[in-house]
mmCIF file of C-alpha atoms in Angstrom:
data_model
loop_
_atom_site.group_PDB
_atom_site.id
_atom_site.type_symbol
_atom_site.label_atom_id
_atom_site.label_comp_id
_atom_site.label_asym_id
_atom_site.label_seq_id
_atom_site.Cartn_x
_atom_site.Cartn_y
_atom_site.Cartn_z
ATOM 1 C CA UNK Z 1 130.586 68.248 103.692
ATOM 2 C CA UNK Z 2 128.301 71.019 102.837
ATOM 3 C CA UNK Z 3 125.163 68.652 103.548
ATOM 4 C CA UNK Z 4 126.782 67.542 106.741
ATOM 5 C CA UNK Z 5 127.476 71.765 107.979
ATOM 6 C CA UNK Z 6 123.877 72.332 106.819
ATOM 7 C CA UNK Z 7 122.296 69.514 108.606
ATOM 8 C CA UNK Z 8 123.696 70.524 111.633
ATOM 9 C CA UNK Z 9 123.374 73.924 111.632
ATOM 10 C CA UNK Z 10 119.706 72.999 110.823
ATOM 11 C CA UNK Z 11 119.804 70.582 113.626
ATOM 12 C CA UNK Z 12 120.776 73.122 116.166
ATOM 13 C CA UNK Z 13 118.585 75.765 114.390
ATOM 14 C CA UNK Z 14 115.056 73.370 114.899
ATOM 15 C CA UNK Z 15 116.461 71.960 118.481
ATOM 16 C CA UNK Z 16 116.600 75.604 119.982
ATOM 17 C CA UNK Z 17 112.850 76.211 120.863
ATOM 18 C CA UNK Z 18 113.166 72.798 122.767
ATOM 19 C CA UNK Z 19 116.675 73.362 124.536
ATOM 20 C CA UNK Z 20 116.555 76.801 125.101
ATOM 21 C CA UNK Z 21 114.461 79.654 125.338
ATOM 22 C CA UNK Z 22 112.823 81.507 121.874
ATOM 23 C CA UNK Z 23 110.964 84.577 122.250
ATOM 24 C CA UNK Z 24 109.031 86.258 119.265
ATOM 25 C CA UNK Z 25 109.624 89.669 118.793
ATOM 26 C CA UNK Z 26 105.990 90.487 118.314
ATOM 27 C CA UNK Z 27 105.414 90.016 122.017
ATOM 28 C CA UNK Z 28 107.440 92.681 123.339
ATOM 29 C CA UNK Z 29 106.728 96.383 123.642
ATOM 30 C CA UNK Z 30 108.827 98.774 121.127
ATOM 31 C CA UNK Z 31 111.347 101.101 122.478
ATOM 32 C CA UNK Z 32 112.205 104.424 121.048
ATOM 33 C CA UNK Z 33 115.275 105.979 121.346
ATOM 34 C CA UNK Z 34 116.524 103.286 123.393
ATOM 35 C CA UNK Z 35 119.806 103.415 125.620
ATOM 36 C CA UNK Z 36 123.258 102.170 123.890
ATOM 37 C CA UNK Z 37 125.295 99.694 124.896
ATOM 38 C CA UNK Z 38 129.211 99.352 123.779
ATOM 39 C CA UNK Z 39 130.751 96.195 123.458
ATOM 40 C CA UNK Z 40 134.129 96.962 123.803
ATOM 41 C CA UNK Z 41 135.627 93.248 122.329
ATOM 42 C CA UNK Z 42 134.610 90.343 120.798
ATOM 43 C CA UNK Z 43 132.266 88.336 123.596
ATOM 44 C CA UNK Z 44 133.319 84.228 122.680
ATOM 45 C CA UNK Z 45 131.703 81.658 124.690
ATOM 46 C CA UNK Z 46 132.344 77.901 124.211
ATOM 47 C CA UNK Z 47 129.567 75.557 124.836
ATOM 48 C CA UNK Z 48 130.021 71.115 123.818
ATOM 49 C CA UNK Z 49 131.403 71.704 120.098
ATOM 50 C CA UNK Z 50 130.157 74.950 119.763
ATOM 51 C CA UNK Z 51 132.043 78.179 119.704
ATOM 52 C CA UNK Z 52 130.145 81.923 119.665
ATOM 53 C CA UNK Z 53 131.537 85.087 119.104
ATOM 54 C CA UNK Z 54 129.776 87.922 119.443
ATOM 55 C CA UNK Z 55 131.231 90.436 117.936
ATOM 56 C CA UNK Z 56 131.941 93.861 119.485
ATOM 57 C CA UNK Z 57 130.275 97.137 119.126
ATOM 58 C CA UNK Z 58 127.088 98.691 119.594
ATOM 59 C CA UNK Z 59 124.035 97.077 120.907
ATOM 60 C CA UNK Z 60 120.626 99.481 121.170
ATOM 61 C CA UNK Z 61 117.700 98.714 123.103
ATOM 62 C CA UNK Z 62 114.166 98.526 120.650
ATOM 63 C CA UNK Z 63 112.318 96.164 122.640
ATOM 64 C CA UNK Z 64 111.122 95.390 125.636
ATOM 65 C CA UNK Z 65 109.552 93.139 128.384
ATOM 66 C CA UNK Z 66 108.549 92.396 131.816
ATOM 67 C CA UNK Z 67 111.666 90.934 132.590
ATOM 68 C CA UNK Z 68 114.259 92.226 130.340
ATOM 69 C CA UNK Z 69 115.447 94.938 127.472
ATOM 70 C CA UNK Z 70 116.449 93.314 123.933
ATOM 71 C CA UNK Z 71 119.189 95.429 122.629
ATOM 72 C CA UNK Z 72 119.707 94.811 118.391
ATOM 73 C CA UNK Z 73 122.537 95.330 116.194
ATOM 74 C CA UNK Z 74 121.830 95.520 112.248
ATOM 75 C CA UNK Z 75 124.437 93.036 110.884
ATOM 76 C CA UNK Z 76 125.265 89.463 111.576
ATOM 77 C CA UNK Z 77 127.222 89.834 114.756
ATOM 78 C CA UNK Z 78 126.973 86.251 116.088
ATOM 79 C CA UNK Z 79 129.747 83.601 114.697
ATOM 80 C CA UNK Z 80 129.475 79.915 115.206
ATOM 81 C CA UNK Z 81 131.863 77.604 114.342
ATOM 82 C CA UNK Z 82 130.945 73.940 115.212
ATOM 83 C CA UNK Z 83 133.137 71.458 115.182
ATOM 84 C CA UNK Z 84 132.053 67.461 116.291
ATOM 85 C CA UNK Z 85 134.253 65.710 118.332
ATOM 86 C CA UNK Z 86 134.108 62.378 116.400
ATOM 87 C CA UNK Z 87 133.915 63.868 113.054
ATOM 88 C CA UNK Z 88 136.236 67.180 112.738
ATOM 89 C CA UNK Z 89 136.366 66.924 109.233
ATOM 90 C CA UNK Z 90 132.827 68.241 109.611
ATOM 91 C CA UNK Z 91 133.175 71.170 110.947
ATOM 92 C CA UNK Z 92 131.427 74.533 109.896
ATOM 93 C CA UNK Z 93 130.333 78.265 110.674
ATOM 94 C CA UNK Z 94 127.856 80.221 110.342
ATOM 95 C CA UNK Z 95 127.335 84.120 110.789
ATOM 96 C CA UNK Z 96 124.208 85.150 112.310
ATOM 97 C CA UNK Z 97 122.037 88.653 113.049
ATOM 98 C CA UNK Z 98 121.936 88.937 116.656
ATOM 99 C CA UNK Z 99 121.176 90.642 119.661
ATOM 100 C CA UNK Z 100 121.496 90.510 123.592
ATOM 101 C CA UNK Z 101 118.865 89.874 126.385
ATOM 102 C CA UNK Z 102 119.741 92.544 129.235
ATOM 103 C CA UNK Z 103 117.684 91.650 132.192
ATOM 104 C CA UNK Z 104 115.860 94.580 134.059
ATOM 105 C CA UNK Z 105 117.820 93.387 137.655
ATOM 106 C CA UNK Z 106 121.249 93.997 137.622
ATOM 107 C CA UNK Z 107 122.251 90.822 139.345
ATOM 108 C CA UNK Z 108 121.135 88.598 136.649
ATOM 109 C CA UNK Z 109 123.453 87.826 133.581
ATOM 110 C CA UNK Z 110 123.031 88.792 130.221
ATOM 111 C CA UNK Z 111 122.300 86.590 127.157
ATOM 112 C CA UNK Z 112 123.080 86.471 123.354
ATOM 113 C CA UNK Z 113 120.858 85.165 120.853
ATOM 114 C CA UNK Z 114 120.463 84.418 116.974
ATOM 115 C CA UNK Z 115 117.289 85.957 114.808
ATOM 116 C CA UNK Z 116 116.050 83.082 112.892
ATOM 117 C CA UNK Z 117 116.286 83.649 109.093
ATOM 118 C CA UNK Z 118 114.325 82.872 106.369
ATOM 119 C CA UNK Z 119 114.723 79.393 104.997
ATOM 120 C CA UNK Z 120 113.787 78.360 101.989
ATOM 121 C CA UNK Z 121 110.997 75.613 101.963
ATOM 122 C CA UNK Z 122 110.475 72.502 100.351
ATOM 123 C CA UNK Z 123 107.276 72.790 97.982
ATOM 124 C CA UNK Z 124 106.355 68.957 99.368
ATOM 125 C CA UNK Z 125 105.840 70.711 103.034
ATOM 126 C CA UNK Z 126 102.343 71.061 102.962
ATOM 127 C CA UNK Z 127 100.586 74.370 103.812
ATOM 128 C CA UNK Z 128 100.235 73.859 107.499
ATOM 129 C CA UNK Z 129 104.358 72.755 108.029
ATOM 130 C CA UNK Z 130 105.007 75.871 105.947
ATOM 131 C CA UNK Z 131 102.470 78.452 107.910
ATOM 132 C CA UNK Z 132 104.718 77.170 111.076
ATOM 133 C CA UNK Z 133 107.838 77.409 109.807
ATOM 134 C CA UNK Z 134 106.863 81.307 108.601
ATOM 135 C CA UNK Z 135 105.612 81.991 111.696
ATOM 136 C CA UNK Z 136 109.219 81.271 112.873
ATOM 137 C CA UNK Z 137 110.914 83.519 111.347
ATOM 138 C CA UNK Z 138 112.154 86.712 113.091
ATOM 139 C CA UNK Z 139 112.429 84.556 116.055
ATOM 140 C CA UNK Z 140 114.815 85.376 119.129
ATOM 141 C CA UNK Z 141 116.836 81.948 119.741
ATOM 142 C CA UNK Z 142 118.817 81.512 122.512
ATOM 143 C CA UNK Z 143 121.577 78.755 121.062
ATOM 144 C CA UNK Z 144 122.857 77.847 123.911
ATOM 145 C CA UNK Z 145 122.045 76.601 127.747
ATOM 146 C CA UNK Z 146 123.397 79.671 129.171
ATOM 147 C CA UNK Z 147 120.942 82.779 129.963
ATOM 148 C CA UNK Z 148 122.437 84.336 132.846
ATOM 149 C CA UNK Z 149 126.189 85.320 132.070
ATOM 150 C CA UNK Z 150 127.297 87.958 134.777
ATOM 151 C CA UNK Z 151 130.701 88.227 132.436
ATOM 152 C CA UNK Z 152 128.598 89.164 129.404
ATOM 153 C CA UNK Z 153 126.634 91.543 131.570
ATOM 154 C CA UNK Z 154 130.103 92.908 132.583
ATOM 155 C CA UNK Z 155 131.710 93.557 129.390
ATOM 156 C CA UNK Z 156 128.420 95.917 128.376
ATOM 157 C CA UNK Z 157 128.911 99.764 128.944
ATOM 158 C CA UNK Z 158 126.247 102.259 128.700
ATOM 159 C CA UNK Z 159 127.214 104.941 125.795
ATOM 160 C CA UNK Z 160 126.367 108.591 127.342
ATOM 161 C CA UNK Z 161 124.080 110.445 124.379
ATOM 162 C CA UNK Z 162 125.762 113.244 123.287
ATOM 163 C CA UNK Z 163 124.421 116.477 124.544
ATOM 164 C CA UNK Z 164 121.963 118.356 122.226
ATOM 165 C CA UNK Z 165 123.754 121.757 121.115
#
């Protein structure tokens, strides 16, 4: 059963780039002191035999682009739970380090997405399947078809900074 959760996950994990939308963090512009963002309660959103959580709290803004902030939390604050419809005895979860894509116009929707770990390789990869896989990691994966979620958007309040004394 273990084999079976890790195949999928894995599955979903390599299918991302293709399905969805991956950005590297090393092509977006660092922001300091970036604005806060509460989460007020768990964000779940149900996609095939997929369900996400995203848990609540706070989400800061470090990065940047021309189209949208990327605001970071420092834990594993995505859940998945998968569960396939012919095979429920299959089923599995994962916890994931996460973060939300907060476009710059406020009538687009927001969207969550995983930071690929680290995986350990298989020596028999060859240097060049290994150099990509590295190159992978850190990645910003969107899991799922949905990248413009005006009820995500919704649920994210700006946190006031406290005033300096």
């Amino acid at each position: 059963m273990r084999l079976t959760l890790l195949a999928g996950l894995t599955a979903l994990t390599l299918a991302t780039p293709i399905l969805a939308k991956s950005v590297h963090p090393r092509s977006l512009q660092t922001v300091e002191n970036g604005a806060r963002y509460q989460l007020s309660e768990p964000y779940v959103f149900v996609e095939k035999a997929a369900t996400f959580t995203l848990a609540a709290g706070i989400y800061t803004v470090v990065q940047r682009d021309g189209n949208a902030q990327y605001l970071l939390r420092n834990d594993k604050c995505l859940h998945v739970v998968i569960v396939p419809p012919k095979n429920p005895a299959a089923a599995g979860s994962a916890d994931w380090e996460c973060g939300i894509y907060l476009p710059h116009k406020a009538e687009k929707g927001a969207a969550f997405f995983r930071i690929r770990p680290k995986q350990e390789q298989d020596p028999d990869y060859g240097l060049l399947i290994d150099a990509i896989i590295r190159d992978g990691y850190g990645r910003y994966d969107f899991p799922t078809s949905r990248h413009d979620d005006a009820e995500l958007r919704k649920r994210l309040q700006p946190v006031q900074a406290a005033p300096e004394s």
